[in-house]
CSV table of C-alpha atoms in Angstrom, one decimal:
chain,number,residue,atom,x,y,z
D,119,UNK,CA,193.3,149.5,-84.6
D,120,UNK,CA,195.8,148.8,-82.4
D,121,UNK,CA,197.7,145.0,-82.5
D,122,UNK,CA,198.0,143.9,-79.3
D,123,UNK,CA,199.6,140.1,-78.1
D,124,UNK,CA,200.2,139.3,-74.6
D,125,UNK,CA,202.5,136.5,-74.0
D,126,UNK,CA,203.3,134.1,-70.9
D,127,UNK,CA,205.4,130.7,-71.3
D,128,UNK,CA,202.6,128.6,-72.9
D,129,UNK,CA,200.4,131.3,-75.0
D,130,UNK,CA,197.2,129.3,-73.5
D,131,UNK,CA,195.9,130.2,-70.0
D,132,UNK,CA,197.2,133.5,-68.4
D,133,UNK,CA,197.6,135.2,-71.6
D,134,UNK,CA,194.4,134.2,-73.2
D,135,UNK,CA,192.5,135.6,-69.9
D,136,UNK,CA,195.1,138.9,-69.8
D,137,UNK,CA,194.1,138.9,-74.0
D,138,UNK,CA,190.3,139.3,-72.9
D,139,UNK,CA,190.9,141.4,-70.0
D,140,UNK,CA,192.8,144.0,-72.4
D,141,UNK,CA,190.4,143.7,-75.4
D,142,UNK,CA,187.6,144.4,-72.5
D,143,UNK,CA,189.1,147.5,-71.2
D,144,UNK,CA,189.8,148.8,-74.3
D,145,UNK,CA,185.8,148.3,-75.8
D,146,UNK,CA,185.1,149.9,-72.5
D,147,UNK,CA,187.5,153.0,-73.3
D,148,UNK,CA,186.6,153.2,-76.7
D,149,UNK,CA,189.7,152.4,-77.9
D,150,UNK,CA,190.0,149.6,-81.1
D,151,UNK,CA,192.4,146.8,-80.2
D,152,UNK,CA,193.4,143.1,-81.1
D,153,UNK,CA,194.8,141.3,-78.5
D,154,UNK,CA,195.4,137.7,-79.0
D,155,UNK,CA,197.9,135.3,-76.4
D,156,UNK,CA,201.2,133.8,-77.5
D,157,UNK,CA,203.8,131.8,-76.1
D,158,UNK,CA,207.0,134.0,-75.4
D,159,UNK,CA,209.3,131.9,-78.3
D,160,UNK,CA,206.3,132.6,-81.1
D,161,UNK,CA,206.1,136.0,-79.7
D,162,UNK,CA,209.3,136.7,-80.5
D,163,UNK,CA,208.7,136.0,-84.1
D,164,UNK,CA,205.5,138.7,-84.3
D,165,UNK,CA,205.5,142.5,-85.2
D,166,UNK,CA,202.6,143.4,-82.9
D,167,UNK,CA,202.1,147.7,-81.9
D,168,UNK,CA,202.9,146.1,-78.4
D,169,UNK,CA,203.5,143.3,-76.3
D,170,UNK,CA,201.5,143.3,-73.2
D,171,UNK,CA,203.3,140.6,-70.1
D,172,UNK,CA,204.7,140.4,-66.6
D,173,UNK,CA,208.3,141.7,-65.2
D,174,UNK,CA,209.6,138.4,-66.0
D,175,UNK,CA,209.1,138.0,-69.5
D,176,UNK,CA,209.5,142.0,-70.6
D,177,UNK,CA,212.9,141.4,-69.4
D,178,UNK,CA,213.6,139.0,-72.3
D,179,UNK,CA,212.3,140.9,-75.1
D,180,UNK,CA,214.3,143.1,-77.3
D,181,UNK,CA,215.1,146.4,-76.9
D,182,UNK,CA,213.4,147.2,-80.2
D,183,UNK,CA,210.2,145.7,-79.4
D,184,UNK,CA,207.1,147.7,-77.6
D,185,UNK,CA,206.4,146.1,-74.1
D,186,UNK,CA,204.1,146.8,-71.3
D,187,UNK,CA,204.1,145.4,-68.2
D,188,UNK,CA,201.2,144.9,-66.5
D,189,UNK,CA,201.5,143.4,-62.6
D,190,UNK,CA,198.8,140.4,-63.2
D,191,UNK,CA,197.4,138.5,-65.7
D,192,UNK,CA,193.4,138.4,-64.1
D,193,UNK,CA,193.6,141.0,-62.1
D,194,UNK,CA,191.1,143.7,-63.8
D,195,UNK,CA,191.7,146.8,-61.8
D,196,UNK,CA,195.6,146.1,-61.8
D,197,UNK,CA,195.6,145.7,-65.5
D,198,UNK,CA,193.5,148.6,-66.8
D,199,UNK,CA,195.8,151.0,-64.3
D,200,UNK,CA,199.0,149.5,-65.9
D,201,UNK,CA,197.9,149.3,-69.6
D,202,UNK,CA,195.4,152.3,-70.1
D,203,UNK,CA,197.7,155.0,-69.9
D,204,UNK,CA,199.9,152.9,-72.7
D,205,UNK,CA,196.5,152.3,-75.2
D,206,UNK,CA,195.2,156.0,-74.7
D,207,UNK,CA,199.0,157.2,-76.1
D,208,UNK,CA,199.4,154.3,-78.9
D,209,UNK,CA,195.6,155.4,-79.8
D,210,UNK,CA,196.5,159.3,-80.2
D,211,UNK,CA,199.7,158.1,-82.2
């Protein structure tokens, strides 16, 4: 299963609907996941498989940390392109 927290400045709106958008795509796919929301400060103290948020906060992260960007936080279609390629490869690994 693959651990999954997407993160936006309060952990409660956008990425509690990106959380369920991901964990949607990925039942559809076949693909086991977790996603749960964070706030970016909390975030920063979990060891997910990857981090799943906008440009603005990937930017902040760590190099050593596992981030993909996706281009909207509601946006189905815009999501599954940006984060489907990166759950098909984590799930092969």
């Amino acid at each position: 299963m693959i651990k999954i927290i997407t993160v936006c400045g309060n952990g409660i709106g956008s990425s509690n609907l990106l959380a369920m958008k991901i964990n949607q795509i990925a039942k559809k796919n076949g693909i086991e996941v977790e996603a749960r929301s964070s706030d970016f400060n909390a975030a920063l103290g979990e060891d997910p498989d990857l981090f799943v948020t906008v440009d603005e906060f990937a930017k902040q992260f760590p190099e050593n940390k596992k981030v993909a960007i996706v281009r909207s936080y509601a946006d189905k279609k815009k999501i599954s392109e940006d984060i489907l390629p990166v759950l098909e490869t984590l799930n092969k690994g």
